[in-house]
CSV table of C-alpha atoms and ligand atoms in Angstrom, one decimal:
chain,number,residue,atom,x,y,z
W,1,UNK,CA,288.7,-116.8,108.3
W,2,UNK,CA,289.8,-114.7,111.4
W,3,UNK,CA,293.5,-116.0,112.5
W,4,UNK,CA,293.4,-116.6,116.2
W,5,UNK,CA,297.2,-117.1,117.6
W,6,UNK,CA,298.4,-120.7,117.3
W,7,UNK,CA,299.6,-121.1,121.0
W,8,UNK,CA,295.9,-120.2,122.1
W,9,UNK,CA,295.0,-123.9,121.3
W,10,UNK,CA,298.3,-124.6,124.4
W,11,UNK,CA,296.4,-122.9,126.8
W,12,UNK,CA,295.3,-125.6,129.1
W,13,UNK,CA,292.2,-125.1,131.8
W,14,UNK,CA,290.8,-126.0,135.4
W,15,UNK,CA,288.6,-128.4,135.2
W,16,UNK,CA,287.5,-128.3,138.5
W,17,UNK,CA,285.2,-124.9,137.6
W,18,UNK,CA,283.8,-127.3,134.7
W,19,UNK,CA,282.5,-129.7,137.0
W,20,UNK,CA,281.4,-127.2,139.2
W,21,UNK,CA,279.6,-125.7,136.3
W,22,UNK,CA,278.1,-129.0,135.5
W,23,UNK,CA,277.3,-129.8,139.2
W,24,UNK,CA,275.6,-126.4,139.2
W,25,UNK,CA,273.3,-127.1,135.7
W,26,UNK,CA,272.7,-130.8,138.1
W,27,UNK,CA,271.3,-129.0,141.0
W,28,UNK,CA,269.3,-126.8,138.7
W,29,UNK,CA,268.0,-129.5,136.7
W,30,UNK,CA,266.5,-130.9,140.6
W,31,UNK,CA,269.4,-133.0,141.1
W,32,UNK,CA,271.2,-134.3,144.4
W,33,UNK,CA,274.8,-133.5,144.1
W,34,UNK,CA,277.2,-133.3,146.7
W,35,UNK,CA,280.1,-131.4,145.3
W,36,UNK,CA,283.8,-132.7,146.6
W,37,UNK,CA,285.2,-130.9,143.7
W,38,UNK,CA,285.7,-127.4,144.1
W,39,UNK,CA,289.1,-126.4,145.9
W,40,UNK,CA,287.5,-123.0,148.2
W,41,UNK,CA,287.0,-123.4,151.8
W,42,UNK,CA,283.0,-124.3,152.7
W,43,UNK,CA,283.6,-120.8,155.5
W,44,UNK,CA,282.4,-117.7,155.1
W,45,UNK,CA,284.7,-114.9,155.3
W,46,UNK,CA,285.1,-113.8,159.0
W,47,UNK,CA,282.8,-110.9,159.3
W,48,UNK,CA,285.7,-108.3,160.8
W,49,UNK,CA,287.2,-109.0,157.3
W,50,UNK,CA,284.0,-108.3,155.5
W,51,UNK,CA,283.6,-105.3,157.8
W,52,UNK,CA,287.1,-103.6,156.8
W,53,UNK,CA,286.2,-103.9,153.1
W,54,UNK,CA,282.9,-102.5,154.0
W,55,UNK,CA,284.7,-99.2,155.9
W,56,UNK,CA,287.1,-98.6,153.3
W,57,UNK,CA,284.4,-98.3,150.6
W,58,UNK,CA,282.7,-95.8,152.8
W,59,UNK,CA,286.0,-94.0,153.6
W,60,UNK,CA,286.3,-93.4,150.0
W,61,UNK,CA,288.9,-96.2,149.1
W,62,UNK,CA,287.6,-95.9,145.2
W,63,UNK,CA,290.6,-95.5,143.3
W,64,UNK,CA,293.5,-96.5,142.3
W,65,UNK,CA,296.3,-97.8,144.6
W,66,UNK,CA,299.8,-98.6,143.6
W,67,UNK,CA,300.3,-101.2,141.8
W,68,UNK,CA,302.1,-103.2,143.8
W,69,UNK,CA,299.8,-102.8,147.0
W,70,UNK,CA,298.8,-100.5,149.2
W,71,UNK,CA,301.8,-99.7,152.0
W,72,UNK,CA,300.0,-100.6,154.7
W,73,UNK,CA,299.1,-104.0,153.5
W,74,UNK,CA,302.5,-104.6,152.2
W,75,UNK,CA,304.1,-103.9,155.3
W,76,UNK,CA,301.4,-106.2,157.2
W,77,UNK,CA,302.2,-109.1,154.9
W,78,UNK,CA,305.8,-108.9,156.3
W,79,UNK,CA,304.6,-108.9,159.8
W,80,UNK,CA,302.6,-111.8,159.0
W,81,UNK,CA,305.5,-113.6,157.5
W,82,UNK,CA,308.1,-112.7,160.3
W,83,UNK,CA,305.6,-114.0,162.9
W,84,UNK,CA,304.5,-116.9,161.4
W,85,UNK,CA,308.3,-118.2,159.4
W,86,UNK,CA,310.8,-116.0,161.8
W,87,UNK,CA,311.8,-114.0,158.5
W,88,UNK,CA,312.2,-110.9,157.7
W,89,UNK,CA,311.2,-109.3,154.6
W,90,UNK,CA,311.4,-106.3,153.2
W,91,UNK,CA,307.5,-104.7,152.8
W,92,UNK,CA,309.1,-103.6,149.3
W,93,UNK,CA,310.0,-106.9,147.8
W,94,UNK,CA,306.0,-107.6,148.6
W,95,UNK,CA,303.9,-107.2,145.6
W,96,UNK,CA,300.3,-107.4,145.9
W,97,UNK,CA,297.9,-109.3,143.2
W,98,UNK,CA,294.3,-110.2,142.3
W,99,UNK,CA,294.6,-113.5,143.8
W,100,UNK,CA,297.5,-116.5,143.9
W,101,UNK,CA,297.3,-117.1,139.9
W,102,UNK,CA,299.2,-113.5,138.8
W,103,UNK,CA,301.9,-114.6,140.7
W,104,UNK,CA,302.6,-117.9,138.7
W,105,UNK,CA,301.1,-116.6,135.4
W,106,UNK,CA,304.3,-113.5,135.9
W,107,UNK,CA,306.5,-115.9,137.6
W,108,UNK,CA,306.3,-118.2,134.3
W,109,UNK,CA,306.0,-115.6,131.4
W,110,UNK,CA,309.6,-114.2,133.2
W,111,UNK,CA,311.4,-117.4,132.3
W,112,UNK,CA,309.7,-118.9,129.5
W,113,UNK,CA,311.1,-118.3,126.0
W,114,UNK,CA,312.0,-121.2,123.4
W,115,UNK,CA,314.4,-123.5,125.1
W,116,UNK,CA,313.7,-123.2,128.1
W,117,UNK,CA,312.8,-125.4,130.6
W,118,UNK,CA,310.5,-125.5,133.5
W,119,UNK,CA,310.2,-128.2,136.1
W,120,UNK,CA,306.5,-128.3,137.6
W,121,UNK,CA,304.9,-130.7,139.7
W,122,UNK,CA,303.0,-133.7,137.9
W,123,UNK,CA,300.3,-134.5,139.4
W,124,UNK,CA,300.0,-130.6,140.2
W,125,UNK,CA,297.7,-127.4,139.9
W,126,UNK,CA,297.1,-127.3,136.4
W,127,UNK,CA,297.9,-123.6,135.9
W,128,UNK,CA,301.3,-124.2,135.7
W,129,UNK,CA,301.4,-126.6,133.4
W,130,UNK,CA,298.9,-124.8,130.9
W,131,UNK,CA,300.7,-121.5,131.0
W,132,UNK,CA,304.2,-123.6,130.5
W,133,UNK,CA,302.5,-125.3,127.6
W,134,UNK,CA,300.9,-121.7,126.3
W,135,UNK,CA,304.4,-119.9,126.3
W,136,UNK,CA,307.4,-121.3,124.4
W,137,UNK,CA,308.8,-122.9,127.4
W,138,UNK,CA,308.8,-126.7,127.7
W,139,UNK,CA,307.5,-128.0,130.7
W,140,UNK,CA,308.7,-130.9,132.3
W,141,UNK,CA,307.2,-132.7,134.6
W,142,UNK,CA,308.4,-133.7,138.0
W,143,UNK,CA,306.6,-137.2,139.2
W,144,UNK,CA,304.6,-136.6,142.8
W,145,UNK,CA,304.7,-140.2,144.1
W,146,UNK,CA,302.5,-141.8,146.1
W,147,UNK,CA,305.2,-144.1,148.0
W,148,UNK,CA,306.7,-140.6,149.0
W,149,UNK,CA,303.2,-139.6,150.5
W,150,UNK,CA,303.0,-137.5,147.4
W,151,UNK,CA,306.2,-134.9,149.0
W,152,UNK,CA,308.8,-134.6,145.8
W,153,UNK,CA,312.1,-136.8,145.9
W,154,UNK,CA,315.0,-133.8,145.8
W,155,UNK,CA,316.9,-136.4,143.8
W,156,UNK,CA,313.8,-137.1,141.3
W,157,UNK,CA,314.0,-133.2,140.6
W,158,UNK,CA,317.5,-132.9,140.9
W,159,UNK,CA,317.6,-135.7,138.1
W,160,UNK,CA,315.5,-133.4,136.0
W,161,UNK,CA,317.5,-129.9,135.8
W,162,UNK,CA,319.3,-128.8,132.8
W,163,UNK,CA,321.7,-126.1,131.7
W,164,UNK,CA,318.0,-125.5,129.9
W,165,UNK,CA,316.3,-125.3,133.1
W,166,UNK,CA,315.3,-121.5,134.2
W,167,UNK,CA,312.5,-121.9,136.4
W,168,UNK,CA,311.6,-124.9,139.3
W,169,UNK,CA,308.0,-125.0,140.3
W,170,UNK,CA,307.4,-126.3,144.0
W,171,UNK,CA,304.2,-126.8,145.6
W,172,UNK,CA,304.0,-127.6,149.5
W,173,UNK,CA,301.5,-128.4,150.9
W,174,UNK,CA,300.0,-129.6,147.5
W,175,UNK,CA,297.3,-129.4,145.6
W,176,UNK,CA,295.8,-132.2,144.2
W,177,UNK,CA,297.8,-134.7,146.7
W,178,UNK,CA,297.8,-133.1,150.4
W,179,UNK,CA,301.0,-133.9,150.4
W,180,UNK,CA,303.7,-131.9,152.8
W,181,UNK,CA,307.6,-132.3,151.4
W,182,UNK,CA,309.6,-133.7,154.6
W,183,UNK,CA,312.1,-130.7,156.0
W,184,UNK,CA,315.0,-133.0,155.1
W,185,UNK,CA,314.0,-133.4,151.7
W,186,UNK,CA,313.5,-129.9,151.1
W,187,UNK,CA,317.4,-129.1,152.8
W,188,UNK,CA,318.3,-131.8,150.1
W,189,UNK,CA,317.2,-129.8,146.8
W,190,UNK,CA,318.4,-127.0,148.5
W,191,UNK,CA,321.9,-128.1,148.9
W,192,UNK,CA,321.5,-130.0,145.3
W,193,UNK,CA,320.6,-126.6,144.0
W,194,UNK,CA,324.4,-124.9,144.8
W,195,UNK,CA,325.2,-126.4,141.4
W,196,UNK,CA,322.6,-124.7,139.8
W,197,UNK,CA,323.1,-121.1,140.7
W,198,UNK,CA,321.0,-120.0,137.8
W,199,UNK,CA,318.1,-121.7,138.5
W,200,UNK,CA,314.9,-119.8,139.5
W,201,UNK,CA,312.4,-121.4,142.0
W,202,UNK,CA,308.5,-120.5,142.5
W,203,UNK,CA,307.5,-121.7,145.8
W,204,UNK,CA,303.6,-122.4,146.0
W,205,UNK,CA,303.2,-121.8,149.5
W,206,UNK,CA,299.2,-121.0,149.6
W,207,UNK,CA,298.5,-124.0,151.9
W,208,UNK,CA,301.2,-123.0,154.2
W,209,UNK,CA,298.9,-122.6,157.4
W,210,UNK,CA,297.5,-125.9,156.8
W,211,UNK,CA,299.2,-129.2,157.9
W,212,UNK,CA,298.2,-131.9,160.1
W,213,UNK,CA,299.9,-134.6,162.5
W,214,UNK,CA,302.5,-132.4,163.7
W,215,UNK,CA,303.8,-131.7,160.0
W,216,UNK,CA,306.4,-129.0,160.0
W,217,UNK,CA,305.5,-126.6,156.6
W,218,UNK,CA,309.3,-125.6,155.9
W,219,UNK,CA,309.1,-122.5,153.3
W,220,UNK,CA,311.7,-121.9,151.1
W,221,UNK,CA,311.8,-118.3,152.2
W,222,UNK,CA,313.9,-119.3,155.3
W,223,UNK,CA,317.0,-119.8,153.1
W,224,UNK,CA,318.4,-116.6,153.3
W,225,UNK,CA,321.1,-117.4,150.3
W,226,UNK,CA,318.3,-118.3,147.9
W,227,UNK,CA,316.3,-115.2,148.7
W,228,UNK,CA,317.7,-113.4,145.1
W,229,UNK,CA,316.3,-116.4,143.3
W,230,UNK,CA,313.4,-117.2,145.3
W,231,UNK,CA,309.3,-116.2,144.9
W,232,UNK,CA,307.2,-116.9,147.2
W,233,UNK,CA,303.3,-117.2,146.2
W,234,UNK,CA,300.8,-117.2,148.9
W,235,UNK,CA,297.3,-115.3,149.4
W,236,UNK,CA,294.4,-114.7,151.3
W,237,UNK,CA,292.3,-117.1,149.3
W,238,UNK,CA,292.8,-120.5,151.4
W,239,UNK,CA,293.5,-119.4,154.8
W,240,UNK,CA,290.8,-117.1,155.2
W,241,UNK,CA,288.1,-118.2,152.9
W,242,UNK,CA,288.9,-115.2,150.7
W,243,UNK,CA,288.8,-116.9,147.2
W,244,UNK,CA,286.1,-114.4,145.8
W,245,UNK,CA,288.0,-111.5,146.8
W,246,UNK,CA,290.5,-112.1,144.6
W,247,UNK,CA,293.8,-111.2,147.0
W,248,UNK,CA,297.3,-112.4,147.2
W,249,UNK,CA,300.9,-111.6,147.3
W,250,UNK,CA,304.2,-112.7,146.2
W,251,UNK,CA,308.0,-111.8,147.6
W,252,UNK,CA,310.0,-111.4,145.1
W,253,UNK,CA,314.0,-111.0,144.4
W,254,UNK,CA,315.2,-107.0,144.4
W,255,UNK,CA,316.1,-107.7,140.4
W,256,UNK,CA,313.4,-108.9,139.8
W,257,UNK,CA,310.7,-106.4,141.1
W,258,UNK,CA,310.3,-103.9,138.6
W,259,UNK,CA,309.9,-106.4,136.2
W,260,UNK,CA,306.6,-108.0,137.8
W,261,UNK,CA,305.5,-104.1,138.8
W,262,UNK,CA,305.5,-103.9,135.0
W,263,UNK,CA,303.9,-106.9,134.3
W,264,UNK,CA,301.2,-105.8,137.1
W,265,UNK,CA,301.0,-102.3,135.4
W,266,UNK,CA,300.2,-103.7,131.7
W,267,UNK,CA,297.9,-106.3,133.5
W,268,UNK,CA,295.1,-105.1,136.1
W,269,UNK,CA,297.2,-102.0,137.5
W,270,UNK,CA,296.2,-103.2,140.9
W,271,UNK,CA,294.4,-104.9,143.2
W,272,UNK,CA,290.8,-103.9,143.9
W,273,UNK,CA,290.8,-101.4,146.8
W,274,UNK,CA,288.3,-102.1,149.2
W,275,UNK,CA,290.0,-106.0,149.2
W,276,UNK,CA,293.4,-104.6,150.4
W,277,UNK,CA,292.0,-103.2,153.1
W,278,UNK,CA,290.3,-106.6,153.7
W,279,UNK,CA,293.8,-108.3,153.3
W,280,UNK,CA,295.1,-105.7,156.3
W,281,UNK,CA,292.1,-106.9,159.0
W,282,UNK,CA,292.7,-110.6,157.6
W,283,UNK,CA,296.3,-110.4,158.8
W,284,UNK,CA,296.3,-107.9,161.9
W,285,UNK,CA,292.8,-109.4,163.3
W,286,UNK,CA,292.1,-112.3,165.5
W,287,UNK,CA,293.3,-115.8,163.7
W,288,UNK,CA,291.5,-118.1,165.8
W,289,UNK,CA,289.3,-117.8,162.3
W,290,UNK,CA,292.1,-119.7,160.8
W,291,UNK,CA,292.3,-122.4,163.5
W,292,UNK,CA,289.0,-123.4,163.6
W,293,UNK,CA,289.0,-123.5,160.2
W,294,UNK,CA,292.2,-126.1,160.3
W,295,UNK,CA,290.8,-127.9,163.1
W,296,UNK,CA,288.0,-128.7,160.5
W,297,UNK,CA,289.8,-129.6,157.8
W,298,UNK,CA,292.1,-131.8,160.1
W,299,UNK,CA,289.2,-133.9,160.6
W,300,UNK,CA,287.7,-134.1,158.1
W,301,UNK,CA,290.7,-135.1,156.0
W,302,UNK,CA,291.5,-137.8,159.0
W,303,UNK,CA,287.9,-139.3,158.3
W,304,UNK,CA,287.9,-138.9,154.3
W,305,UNK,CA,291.2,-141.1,154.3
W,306,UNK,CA,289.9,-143.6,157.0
W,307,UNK,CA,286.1,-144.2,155.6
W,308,UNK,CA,288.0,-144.3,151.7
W,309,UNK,CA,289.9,-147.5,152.7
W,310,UNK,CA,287.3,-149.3,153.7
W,311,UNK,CA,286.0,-148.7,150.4
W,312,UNK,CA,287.0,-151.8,148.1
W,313,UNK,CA,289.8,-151.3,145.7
W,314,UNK,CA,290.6,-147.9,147.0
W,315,UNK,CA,293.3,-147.2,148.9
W,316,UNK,CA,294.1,-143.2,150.6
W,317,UNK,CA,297.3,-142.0,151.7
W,318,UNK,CA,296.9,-139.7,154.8
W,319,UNK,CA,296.9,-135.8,153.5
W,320,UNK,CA,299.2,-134.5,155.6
W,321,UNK,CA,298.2,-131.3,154.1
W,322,UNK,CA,295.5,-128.6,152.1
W,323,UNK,CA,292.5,-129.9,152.0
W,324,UNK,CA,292.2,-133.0,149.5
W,325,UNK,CA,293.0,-136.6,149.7
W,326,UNK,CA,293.9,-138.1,146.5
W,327,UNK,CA,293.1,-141.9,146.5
W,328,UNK,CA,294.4,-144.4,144.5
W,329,UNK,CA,291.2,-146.3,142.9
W,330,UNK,CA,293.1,-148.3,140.7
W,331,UNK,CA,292.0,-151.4,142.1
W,332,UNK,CA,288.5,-150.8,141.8
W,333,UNK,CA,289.0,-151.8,137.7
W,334,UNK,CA,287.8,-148.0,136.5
W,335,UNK,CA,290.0,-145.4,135.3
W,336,UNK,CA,289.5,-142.3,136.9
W,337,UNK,CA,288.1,-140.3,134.2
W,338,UNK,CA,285.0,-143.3,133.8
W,339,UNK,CA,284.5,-142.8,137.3
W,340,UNK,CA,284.7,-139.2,138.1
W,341,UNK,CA,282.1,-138.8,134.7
W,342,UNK,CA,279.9,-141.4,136.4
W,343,UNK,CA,280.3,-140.6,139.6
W,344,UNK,CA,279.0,-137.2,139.2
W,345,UNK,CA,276.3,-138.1,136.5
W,346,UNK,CA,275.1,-141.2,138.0
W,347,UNK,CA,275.8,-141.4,142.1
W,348,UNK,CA,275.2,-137.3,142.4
W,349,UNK,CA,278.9,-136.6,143.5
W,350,UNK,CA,281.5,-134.5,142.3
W,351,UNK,CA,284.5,-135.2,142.5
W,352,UNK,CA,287.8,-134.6,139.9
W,353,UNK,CA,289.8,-137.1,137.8
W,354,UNK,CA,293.2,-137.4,138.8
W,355,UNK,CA,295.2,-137.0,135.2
W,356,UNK,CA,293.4,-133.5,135.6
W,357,UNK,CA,296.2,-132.5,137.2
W,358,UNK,CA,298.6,-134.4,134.8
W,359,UNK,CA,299.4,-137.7,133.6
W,360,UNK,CA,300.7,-138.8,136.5
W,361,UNK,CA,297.7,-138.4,138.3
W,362,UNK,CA,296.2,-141.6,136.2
W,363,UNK,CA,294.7,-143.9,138.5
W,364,UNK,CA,293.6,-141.7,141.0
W,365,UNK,CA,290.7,-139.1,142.1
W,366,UNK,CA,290.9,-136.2,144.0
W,367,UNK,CA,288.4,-135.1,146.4
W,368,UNK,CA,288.3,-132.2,148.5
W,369,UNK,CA,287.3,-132.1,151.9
W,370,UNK,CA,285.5,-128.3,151.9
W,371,UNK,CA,282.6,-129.6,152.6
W,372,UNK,CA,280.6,-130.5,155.8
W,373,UNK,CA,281.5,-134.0,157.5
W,374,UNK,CA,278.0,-135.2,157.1
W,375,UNK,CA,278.4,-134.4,153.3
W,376,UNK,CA,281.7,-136.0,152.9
W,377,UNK,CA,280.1,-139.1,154.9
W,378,UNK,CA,277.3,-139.7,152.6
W,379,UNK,CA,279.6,-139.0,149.4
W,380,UNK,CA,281.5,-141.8,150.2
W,381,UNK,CA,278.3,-143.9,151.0
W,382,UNK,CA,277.1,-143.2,147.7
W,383,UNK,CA,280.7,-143.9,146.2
W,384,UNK,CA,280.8,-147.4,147.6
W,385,UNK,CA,277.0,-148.2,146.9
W,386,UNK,CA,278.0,-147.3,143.0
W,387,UNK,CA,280.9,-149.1,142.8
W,388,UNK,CA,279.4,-152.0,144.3
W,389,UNK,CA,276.5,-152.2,142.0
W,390,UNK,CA,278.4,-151.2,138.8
W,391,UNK,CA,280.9,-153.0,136.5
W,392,UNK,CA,284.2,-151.0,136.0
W,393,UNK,CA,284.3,-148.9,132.9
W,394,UNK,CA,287.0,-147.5,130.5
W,395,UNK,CA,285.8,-144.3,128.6
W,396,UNK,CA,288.9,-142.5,128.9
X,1,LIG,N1,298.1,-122.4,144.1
X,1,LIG,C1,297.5,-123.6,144.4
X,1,LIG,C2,298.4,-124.7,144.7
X,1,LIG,C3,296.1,-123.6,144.4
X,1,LIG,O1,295.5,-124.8,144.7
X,1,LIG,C4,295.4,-122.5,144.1
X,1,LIG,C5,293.9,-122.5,144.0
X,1,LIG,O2,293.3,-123.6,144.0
X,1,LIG,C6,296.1,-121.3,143.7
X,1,LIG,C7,297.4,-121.3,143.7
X,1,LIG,C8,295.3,-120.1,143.3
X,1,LIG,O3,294.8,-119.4,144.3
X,1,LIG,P1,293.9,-118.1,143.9
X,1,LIG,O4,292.5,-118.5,143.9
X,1,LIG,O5,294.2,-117.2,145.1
X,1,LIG,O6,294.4,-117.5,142.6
């Protein structure tokens, strides 16, 4: 029999493409879904964006770029980030990928070797946990709680490092919570970190352009003595309904920057052309694109949480960020898995378990709010009419 490799079977997935895969073969089979599952803003890309893509194609943009990004784009991504954190960054320490993902899948495959440890966020985006669990490293999971409005405790992390530890996985705004980690917390682990000079951090800053109620999004880029141990992962995918055009970026620490080029290199050489020049328009254009689209969210996240506690045995922290609210529906009797699969199957709406994004997620559902208000409205409508005329059910 062919051998595959042994750590294949550690490779975790996303289940939130299954269940838009199965919300799909729903809709096909003439079924009435409303999908609350799938993490992509419900915008199209702004037309002057599409446009660019558009020109460069015809200006012969077919080939090859360098692998870390195109100049231009690179040095536009460090505008970007000086106008919108007040930093400056060197357009070299700026490398350009196909989407958000390269930068964690590098970032983790850097660090991980037998031994080693990696703090990630539990409940968090599941990538990092399945590439963690795919390389030798050992992950170890850092409890989101819902008393802390789902921002990490810097003294719940701080509890957690090691002389093992090599790599600290932060994720603010988060996905699947909306939760935003307070300033002060955030100036805590970074004070708790002095004793751990050796320690690298990921920041997962993706949702960084989308907070509500005044909630400040502090980036770990703005601490200039962490900048040789820092990497920054953000990307075009969230904040300007790019996630098909597979963009992003990370800033990385000088040592550390031929080491992703290389990774880049024996990966996808580089980022599809004609998207670059995309990326340029997305940051240099008008970004009223990117308010509106906030405004939206904002709402819709303010109504999600409201209408959700008025639903019996559910109760919704306020996402103070991204675009999900992650209610707590333990006191409706079902676990989360019973009633996601049911939900979906039997009341027509998708929505993803909470221990999808790791076992402290039991307990609790996420939903996302990229879709329209009516949608959401009658989602929840159809939510409450199931678990009022159902018994609670444990399938696990
Ligand atoms: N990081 C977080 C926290 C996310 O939620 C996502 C996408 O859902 C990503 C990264 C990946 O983004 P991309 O689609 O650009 O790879």
């Amino acid at each position: 029999m062919v051998k595959l490799a042994q750590n294949l079977s550690r490779l975790g997935d996303e289940n939130a493409f299954a269940v838009l895969a199965r919300a799909a073969e729903l809709v096909a089979e003439g079924r009435d879904i409303i999908n609350l599952g799938i993490g992509q803003p419900d915008f199209p890309t702004p037309p002057h964006i599409v446009e660019a893509a558009i020109k460069a194609l015809r200006d012969g943009h077919h080939g090859y770029t360098p692998a870390t990004g195109i100049p231009p784009l690179r040095e536009a991504v460090a505008a970007d980030i000086h106008r919108r954190l007040g930093v400056e960054v060197d357009p070299g320490h700026i490398v350009v990928m196909p989407g958000g993902k390269p930068t964690m899948f590098f970032s983790i495959l850097m660090f991980a070797e037998k031994g080693a440890e990696i703090i990630c966020p539990d409940p968090g985006f599941p990538i990092y946990r399945s590439v963690i669990d795919y390389s030798d490293a050992t992950a170890v999971p850092l409890p989101i709680r819902e008393e802390n409005a789902f921002g990490f405790s810097a003294d719940d992390l701080l509890g957690l490092i090691t002389p093992a530890t090599r790599l600290i996985i932060l994720n603010s705004p988060a996905n699947p919570t909306g939760g935003v980690t307070p300033a002060q917390e955030i100036d805590k682990l970074v004070k708790g970190l002095e004793a751990w000079p050796d320690v690298a951090i990921l920041s997962d800053e993706i949702y960084g352009q989308m907070t509500y109620d005044g909630q400040e999004h502090k980036s770990l880029l703005t601490f200039e003595h962490l900048r040789d141990r820092v990497i920054l992962l953000d990307g075009w995918s969230k904040t300007y309904a790019m996630t098909g055009w597979r963009l992003g970026y990370g800033v990385w620490p000088e040592a550390w920057l031929d080491h992703v080029r290389r990774l880049a290199v024996n990966c996808h050489s580089c980022v599809n052309a004609s998207a670059q020049f995309a990326g340029i328009a997305a940051l240099e254009g008008p970004q009223d694109c990117v308010g509106e689209m906030v405004s939206a969210f904002d709402e819709r996240r303010a109504f999600v949480a409201e209408r959700l506690n008025k639903v019996g045995g559910i109760r919704c922290a306020v996402p103070k960020g991204a675009f999900y609210a992650f209610p707590n529906i333990t006191g409706t009797g079902w676990d989360e898995r019973s009633l996601a699969s049911a939900l979906l199957e039997e009341a027509g709406v998708a929505v993803i378990a909470g221990t999808d994004f790791g076992n402290y997620g039991a307990g609790f559902l996420r939903l996302s709010c990229a879709n329209s208000l009516d949608n959401i409205a009658a989602a929840i409508d159809r939510m409450e009419s199931f678990l009022a005329e159902n018994e609670p059910r444990h399938n696990g």
